[in-house]
Amino acid sequence: MAKKVTQPKVNPVAGHLNALAVGVKEFVKPTRFTIQYPRERRWVIDRFRGFMINDVEKCISCFQCAWACPVNAIFMYRAPNGKYYPGIRYEQCILCHFCVDACPVGSLQGTTISDGAFPDLESTVFKPEDMHNLPQWDDEAEYVVKYDFDENGNLKIIKMRKSEVK
Ligand code: SF4
Ligand code: SF4
């Protein structure tokens, strides 16, 4: 015979008071914080791994970057001068920067930009000529937000105007 399931008794007054208490507690001493993206953006370290750029003047066409890529996101394209230069398929790329580390002449460089939006799959394919400059990017953020912790381990939010960030 099936056991009868009884619903637990709910005290709506206690529930509301509890919700209010959580709200007040979070207001006084927040444990989480929502960044108002894209008007605000998160601060990232200089070594943050984002999209790559390549200086073809320095590139020696050695293929090391393509061999280092663990997901085969790098394709080498033949240029009119007979050399091969890398292009990246960002729909495959996992932004690991193994290619940047493998480049023996430092022509392939990482940037901290990683949140570009692509209108379609085709535009995620960056050919060598697309890799000369930073990706086109509309940055609407006025503020940069940094998470930190005080000496007691409490979350500390530092909000800076973008112009103040070095
Ligand atoms: S960052 Fe990593 S995944 Fe992306 S192209 Fe370079 S090696 Fe490949
Ligand atoms: S590893 Fe560097 S030098 Fe070699 S092909 Fe790639 S970008 Fe060019």
PDB file of C-alpha atoms and ligand atoms in Angstrom:
ATOM      1  CA  MET A   1       0.000   0.000   0.000  1.00  0.00           C
ATOM      2  CA  ALA A   2       1.361   3.418  -1.038  1.00  0.00           C
ATOM      3  CA  LYS A   3       2.465   5.656   1.776  1.00  0.00           C
ATOM      4  CA  LYS A   4       0.494   8.887   2.110  1.00  0.00           C
ATOM      5  CA  VAL A   5       2.655  11.927   1.420  1.00  0.00           C
ATOM      6  CA  THR A   6       1.954  14.904   3.639  1.00  0.00           C
ATOM      7  CA  GLN A   7       2.976  18.378   2.539  1.00  0.00           C
ATOM      8  CA  PRO A   8       5.167  20.259   5.044  1.00  0.00           C
ATOM      9  CA  LYS A   9       3.414  23.122   6.748  1.00  0.00           C
ATOM     10  CA  VAL A  10       4.524  26.523   5.469  1.00  0.00           C
ATOM     11  CA  ASN A  11       4.431  29.619   7.589  1.00  0.00           C
ATOM     12  CA  PRO A  12       4.065  32.498   5.071  1.00  0.00           C
ATOM     13  CA  VAL A  13       4.832  35.212   7.649  1.00  0.00           C
ATOM     14  CA  ALA A  14       8.070  33.531   8.722  1.00  0.00           C
ATOM     15  CA  GLY A  15       8.964  32.950   5.059  1.00  0.00           C
ATOM     16  CA  HIS A  16       8.560  36.645   4.185  1.00  0.00           C
ATOM     17  CA  LEU A  17      10.474  37.768   7.279  1.00  0.00           C
ATOM     18  CA  ASN A  18      13.262  35.369   6.379  1.00  0.00           C
ATOM     19  CA  ALA A  19      13.415  36.738   2.813  1.00  0.00           C
ATOM     20  CA  LEU A  20      13.554  40.316   4.144  1.00  0.00           C
ATOM     21  CA  ALA A  21      16.324  39.367   6.582  1.00  0.00           C
ATOM     22  CA  VAL A  22      18.379  37.876   3.723  1.00  0.00           C
ATOM     23  CA  GLY A  23      17.851  41.069   1.680  1.00  0.00           C
ATOM     24  CA  VAL A  24      18.985  43.325   4.555  1.00  0.00           C
ATOM     25  CA  LYS A  25      21.967  41.087   5.292  1.00  0.00           C
ATOM     26  CA  GLU A  26      23.069  41.150   1.624  1.00  0.00           C
ATOM     27  CA  PHE A  27      22.627  44.931   1.526  1.00  0.00           C
ATOM     28  CA  VAL A  28      24.800  45.470   4.634  1.00  0.00           C
ATOM     29  CA  LYS A  29      27.396  42.792   3.887  1.00  0.00           C
ATOM     30  CA  PRO A  30      27.052  41.491   0.309  1.00  0.00           C
ATOM     31  CA  THR A  31      28.309  38.019  -0.501  1.00  0.00           C
ATOM     32  CA  ARG A  32      27.602  38.333  -4.232  1.00  0.00           C
ATOM     33  CA  PHE A  33      27.379  41.119  -6.726  1.00  0.00           C
ATOM     34  CA  THR A  34      25.906  41.552 -10.183  1.00  0.00           C
ATOM     35  CA  ILE A  35      27.913  43.431 -12.776  1.00  0.00           C
ATOM     36  CA  GLN A  36      25.651  45.551 -14.981  1.00  0.00           C
ATOM     37  CA  TYR A  37      27.163  44.258 -18.204  1.00  0.00           C
ATOM     38  CA  PRO A  38      27.671  45.805 -20.767  1.00  0.00           C
ATOM     39  CA  ARG A  39      27.563  49.195 -18.952  1.00  0.00           C
ATOM     40  CA  GLU A  40      30.098  47.752 -16.530  1.00  0.00           C
ATOM     41  CA  ARG A  41      32.716  45.165 -17.203  1.00  0.00           C
ATOM     42  CA  ARG A  42      34.842  42.984 -15.001  1.00  0.00           C
ATOM     43  CA  TRP A  43      38.466  43.909 -14.394  1.00  0.00           C
ATOM     44  CA  VAL A  44      40.877  41.296 -15.710  1.00  0.00           C
ATOM     45  CA  ILE A  45      44.596  40.772 -15.181  1.00  0.00           C
ATOM     46  CA  ASP A  46      47.071  41.761 -17.907  1.00  0.00           C
ATOM     47  CA  ARG A  47      47.746  38.072 -18.654  1.00  0.00           C
ATOM     48  CA  PHE A  48      44.045  37.276 -19.142  1.00  0.00           C
ATOM     49  CA  ARG A  49      43.705  35.095 -22.242  1.00  0.00           C
ATOM     50  CA  GLY A  50      41.591  36.699 -24.943  1.00  0.00           C
ATOM     51  CA  PHE A  51      41.694  36.984 -28.729  1.00  0.00           C
ATOM     52  CA  MET A  52      45.044  37.016 -30.528  1.00  0.00           C
ATOM     53  CA  ILE A  53      46.728  39.407 -32.936  1.00  0.00           C
ATOM     54  CA  ASN A  54      49.615  38.603 -35.260  1.00  0.00           C
ATOM     55  CA  ASP A  55      52.348  40.867 -36.576  1.00  0.00           C
ATOM     56  CA  VAL A  56      53.122  39.411 -40.007  1.00  0.00           C
ATOM     57  CA  GLU A  57      56.243  41.574 -40.291  1.00  0.00           C
ATOM     58  CA  LYS A  58      57.717  39.466 -37.464  1.00  0.00           C
ATOM     59  CA  CYS A  59      56.059  36.131 -38.329  1.00  0.00           C
ATOM     60  CA  ILE A  60      58.550  33.628 -39.797  1.00  0.00           C
ATOM     61  CA  SER A  61      55.894  31.245 -41.113  1.00  0.00           C
ATOM     62  CA  CYS A  62      57.185  28.387 -38.947  1.00  0.00           C
ATOM     63  CA  PHE A  63      53.791  26.685 -38.231  1.00  0.00           C
ATOM     64  CA  GLN A  64      54.665  26.237 -34.525  1.00  0.00           C
ATOM     65  CA  CYS A  65      51.429  27.940 -33.463  1.00  0.00           C
ATOM     66  CA  ALA A  66      49.334  25.589 -35.630  1.00  0.00           C
ATOM     67  CA  TRP A  67      51.115  22.512 -34.286  1.00  0.00           C
ATOM     68  CA  ALA A  68      50.693  23.684 -30.697  1.00  0.00           C
ATOM     69  CA  CYS A  69      46.941  24.235 -30.980  1.00  0.00           C
ATOM     70  CA  PRO A  70      45.144  21.396 -29.132  1.00  0.00           C
ATOM     71  CA  VAL A  71      41.866  21.859 -31.014  1.00  0.00           C
ATOM     72  CA  ASN A  72      43.116  22.548 -34.573  1.00  0.00           C
ATOM     73  CA  ALA A  73      41.700  26.068 -34.556  1.00  0.00           C
ATOM     74  CA  ILE A  74      44.654  27.514 -36.486  1.00  0.00           C
ATOM     75  CA  PHE A  75      44.731  27.348 -40.268  1.00  0.00           C
ATOM     76  CA  MET A  76      47.762  28.493 -42.258  1.00  0.00           C
ATOM     77  CA  TYR A  77      46.943  30.613 -45.308  1.00  0.00           C
ATOM     78  CA  ARG A  78      49.321  31.142 -48.220  1.00  0.00           C
ATOM     79  CA  ALA A  79      50.136  34.808 -48.803  1.00  0.00           C
ATOM     80  CA  PRO A  80      51.159  36.337 -52.193  1.00  0.00           C
ATOM     81  CA  ASN A  81      54.793  36.383 -50.969  1.00  0.00           C
ATOM     82  CA  GLY A  82      54.713  32.559 -50.764  1.00  0.00           C
ATOM     83  CA  LYS A  83      54.799  32.455 -46.940  1.00  0.00           C
ATOM     84  CA  TYR A  84      52.051  30.983 -44.776  1.00  0.00           C
ATOM     85  CA  TYR A  85      50.447  32.993 -41.983  1.00  0.00           C
ATOM     86  CA  PRO A  86      48.010  31.818 -39.307  1.00  0.00           C
ATOM     87  CA  GLY A  87      44.322  32.503 -39.142  1.00  0.00           C
ATOM     88  CA  ILE A  88      42.096  31.427 -36.253  1.00  0.00           C
ATOM     89  CA  ARG A  89      38.657  29.863 -36.112  1.00  0.00           C
ATOM     90  CA  TYR A  90      37.199  31.275 -32.948  1.00  0.00           C
ATOM     91  CA  GLU A  91      34.270  28.870 -32.943  1.00  0.00           C
ATOM     92  CA  GLN A  92      36.855  26.172 -32.163  1.00  0.00           C
ATOM     93  CA  CYS A  93      39.410  28.174 -30.182  1.00  0.00           C
ATOM     94  CA  ILE A  94      39.408  27.628 -26.420  1.00  0.00           C
ATOM     95  CA  LEU A  95      41.623  30.691 -25.731  1.00  0.00           C
ATOM     96  CA  CYS A  96      44.354  28.612 -24.127  1.00  0.00           C
ATOM     97  CA  HIS A  97      47.191  30.705 -25.649  1.00  0.00           C
ATOM     98  CA  PHE A  98      49.333  27.601 -26.292  1.00  0.00           C
ATOM     99  CA  CYS A  99      49.915  29.144 -29.744  1.00  0.00           C
ATOM    100  CA  VAL A 100      51.136  32.416 -28.198  1.00  0.00           C
ATOM    101  CA  ASP A 101      53.541  30.508 -25.941  1.00  0.00           C
ATOM    102  CA  ALA A 102      54.773  28.417 -28.897  1.00  0.00           C
ATOM    103  CA  CYS A 103      55.528  31.378 -31.174  1.00  0.00           C
ATOM    104  CA  PRO A 104      59.340  31.651 -31.226  1.00  0.00           C
ATOM    105  CA  VAL A 105      59.465  35.287 -32.354  1.00  0.00           C
ATOM    106  CA  GLY A 106      56.612  36.785 -30.360  1.00  0.00           C
ATOM    107  CA  SER A 107      54.645  37.817 -33.427  1.00  0.00           C
ATOM    108  CA  LEU A 108      51.497  36.128 -32.140  1.00  0.00           C
ATOM    109  CA  GLN A 109      50.299  38.100 -29.126  1.00  0.00           C
ATOM    110  CA  GLY A 110      47.370  37.655 -26.777  1.00  0.00           C
ATOM    111  CA  THR A 111      44.905  40.401 -25.886  1.00  0.00           C
ATOM    112  CA  THR A 112      42.553  40.613 -22.901  1.00  0.00           C
ATOM    113  CA  ILE A 113      39.479  40.947 -25.134  1.00  0.00           C
ATOM    114  CA  SER A 114      37.360  37.818 -24.998  1.00  0.00           C
ATOM    115  CA  ASP A 115      33.714  38.824 -25.094  1.00  0.00           C
ATOM    116  CA  GLY A 116      33.199  39.700 -28.728  1.00  0.00           C
ATOM    117  CA  ALA A 117      29.851  38.813 -30.280  1.00  0.00           C
ATOM    118  CA  PHE A 118      29.761  37.305 -33.765  1.00  0.00           C
ATOM    119  CA  PRO A 119      26.661  37.668 -35.965  1.00  0.00           C
ATOM    120  CA  ASP A 120      27.203  34.278 -37.625  1.00  0.00           C
ATOM    121  CA  LEU A 121      29.572  31.317 -37.747  1.00  0.00           C
ATOM    122  CA  GLU A 122      31.379  32.629 -40.817  1.00  0.00           C
ATOM    123  CA  SER A 123      32.531  35.774 -39.002  1.00  0.00           C
ATOM    124  CA  THR A 124      34.272  33.673 -36.324  1.00  0.00           C
ATOM    125  CA  VAL A 125      36.873  32.747 -38.944  1.00  0.00           C
ATOM    126  CA  PHE A 126      39.763  35.227 -38.735  1.00  0.00           C
ATOM    127  CA  LYS A 127      42.043  35.141 -41.757  1.00  0.00           C
ATOM    128  CA  PRO A 128      45.652  36.443 -41.535  1.00  0.00           C
ATOM    129  CA  GLU A 129      44.562  39.890 -42.720  1.00  0.00           C
ATOM    130  CA  ASP A 130      41.971  40.035 -39.878  1.00  0.00           C
ATOM    131  CA  MET A 131      44.663  39.393 -37.291  1.00  0.00           C
ATOM    132  CA  HIS A 132      46.704  42.559 -37.765  1.00  0.00           C
ATOM    133  CA  ASN A 133      44.588  44.601 -35.383  1.00  0.00           C
ATOM    134  CA  LEU A 134      42.466  44.091 -32.317  1.00  0.00           C
ATOM    135  CA  PRO A 135      39.054  42.607 -33.111  1.00  0.00           C
ATOM    136  CA  GLN A 136      36.383  45.208 -33.807  1.00  0.00           C
ATOM    137  CA  TRP A 137      34.717  45.665 -30.492  1.00  0.00           C
ATOM    138  CA  ASP A 138      32.063  48.083 -29.183  1.00  0.00           C
ATOM    139  CA  ASP A 139      32.914  48.660 -25.572  1.00  0.00           C
ATOM    140  CA  GLU A 140      29.919  50.345 -23.915  1.00  0.00           C
ATOM    141  CA  ALA A 141      31.272  50.047 -20.385  1.00  0.00           C
ATOM    142  CA  GLU A 142      31.694  53.199 -18.315  1.00  0.00           C
ATOM    143  CA  TYR A 143      32.935  51.343 -15.259  1.00  0.00           C
ATOM    144  CA  VAL A 144      35.301  48.510 -14.541  1.00  0.00           C
ATOM    145  CA  VAL A 145      34.466  46.386 -11.507  1.00  0.00           C
ATOM    146  CA  LYS A 146      37.058  44.516  -9.522  1.00  0.00           C
ATOM    147  CA  TYR A 147      36.329  41.812  -6.955  1.00  0.00           C
ATOM    148  CA  ASP A 148      38.589  41.756  -3.947  1.00  0.00           C
ATOM    149  CA  PHE A 149      38.522  40.544  -0.355  1.00  0.00           C
ATOM    150  CA  ASP A 150      39.295  42.403   2.851  1.00  0.00           C
ATOM    151  CA  GLU A 151      41.505  40.994   5.628  1.00  0.00           C
ATOM    152  CA  ASN A 152      38.473  39.120   7.104  1.00  0.00           C
ATOM    153  CA  GLY A 153      37.692  37.416   3.825  1.00  0.00           C
ATOM    154  CA  ASN A 154      34.650  39.602   3.097  1.00  0.00           C
ATOM    155  CA  LEU A 155      33.845  40.413  -0.517  1.00  0.00           C
ATOM    156  CA  LYS A 156      34.932  43.908  -1.491  1.00  0.00           C
ATOM    157  CA  ILE A 157      33.794  45.593  -4.702  1.00  0.00           C
ATOM    158  CA  ILE A 158      36.003  48.233  -6.270  1.00  0.00           C
ATOM    159  CA  LYS A 159      34.296  50.220  -9.009  1.00  0.00           C
ATOM    160  CA  MET A 160      36.500  52.374 -11.218  1.00  0.00           C
ATOM    161  CA  ARG A 161      35.745  54.675 -14.138  1.00  0.00           C
ATOM    162  CA  LYS A 162      37.211  53.105 -17.252  1.00  0.00           C
ATOM    163  CA  SER A 163      39.489  56.119 -17.714  1.00  0.00           C
ATOM    164  CA  GLU A 164      41.024  55.474 -14.260  1.00  0.00           C
ATOM    165  CA  VAL A 165      42.057  51.911 -15.088  1.00  0.00           C
ATOM    166  CA  LYS A 166      45.699  51.602 -16.155  1.00  0.00           C
TER     167      LYS A 166
HETATM  168  S1  SF4 B   1      44.421  29.967 -28.074  1.00  0.00           S
HETATM  169 FE1  SF4 B   1      44.626  27.720 -27.918  1.00  0.00          FE
HETATM  170  S2  SF4 B   1      42.839  26.963 -28.975  1.00  0.00           S
HETATM  171 FE2  SF4 B   1      43.012  29.095 -29.578  1.00  0.00          FE
HETATM  172  S3  SF4 B   1      44.160  29.058 -31.472  1.00  0.00           S
HETATM  173 FE3  SF4 B   1      45.666  29.309 -29.820  1.00  0.00          FE
HETATM  174  S4  SF4 B   1      46.317  27.244 -29.282  1.00  0.00           S
HETATM  175 FE4  SF4 B   1      44.448  27.056 -30.500  1.00  0.00          FE
HETATM  176  S1  SF4 B   2      54.449  30.457 -34.406  1.00  0.00           S
HETATM  177 FE1  SF4 B   2      54.641  32.680 -34.665  1.00  0.00          FE
HETATM  178  S2  SF4 B   2      56.180  32.904 -36.238  1.00  0.00           S
HETATM  179 FE2  SF4 B   2      55.498  30.809 -36.360  1.00  0.00          FE
HETATM  180  S3  SF4 B   2      53.838  30.828 -37.898  1.00  0.00           S
HETATM  181 FE3  SF4 B   2      52.882  31.079 -35.901  1.00  0.00          FE
HETATM  182  S4  SF4 B   2      52.698  33.306 -35.631  1.00  0.00           S
HETATM  183 FE4  SF4 B   2      54.197  32.946 -37.264  1.00  0.00          FE
END
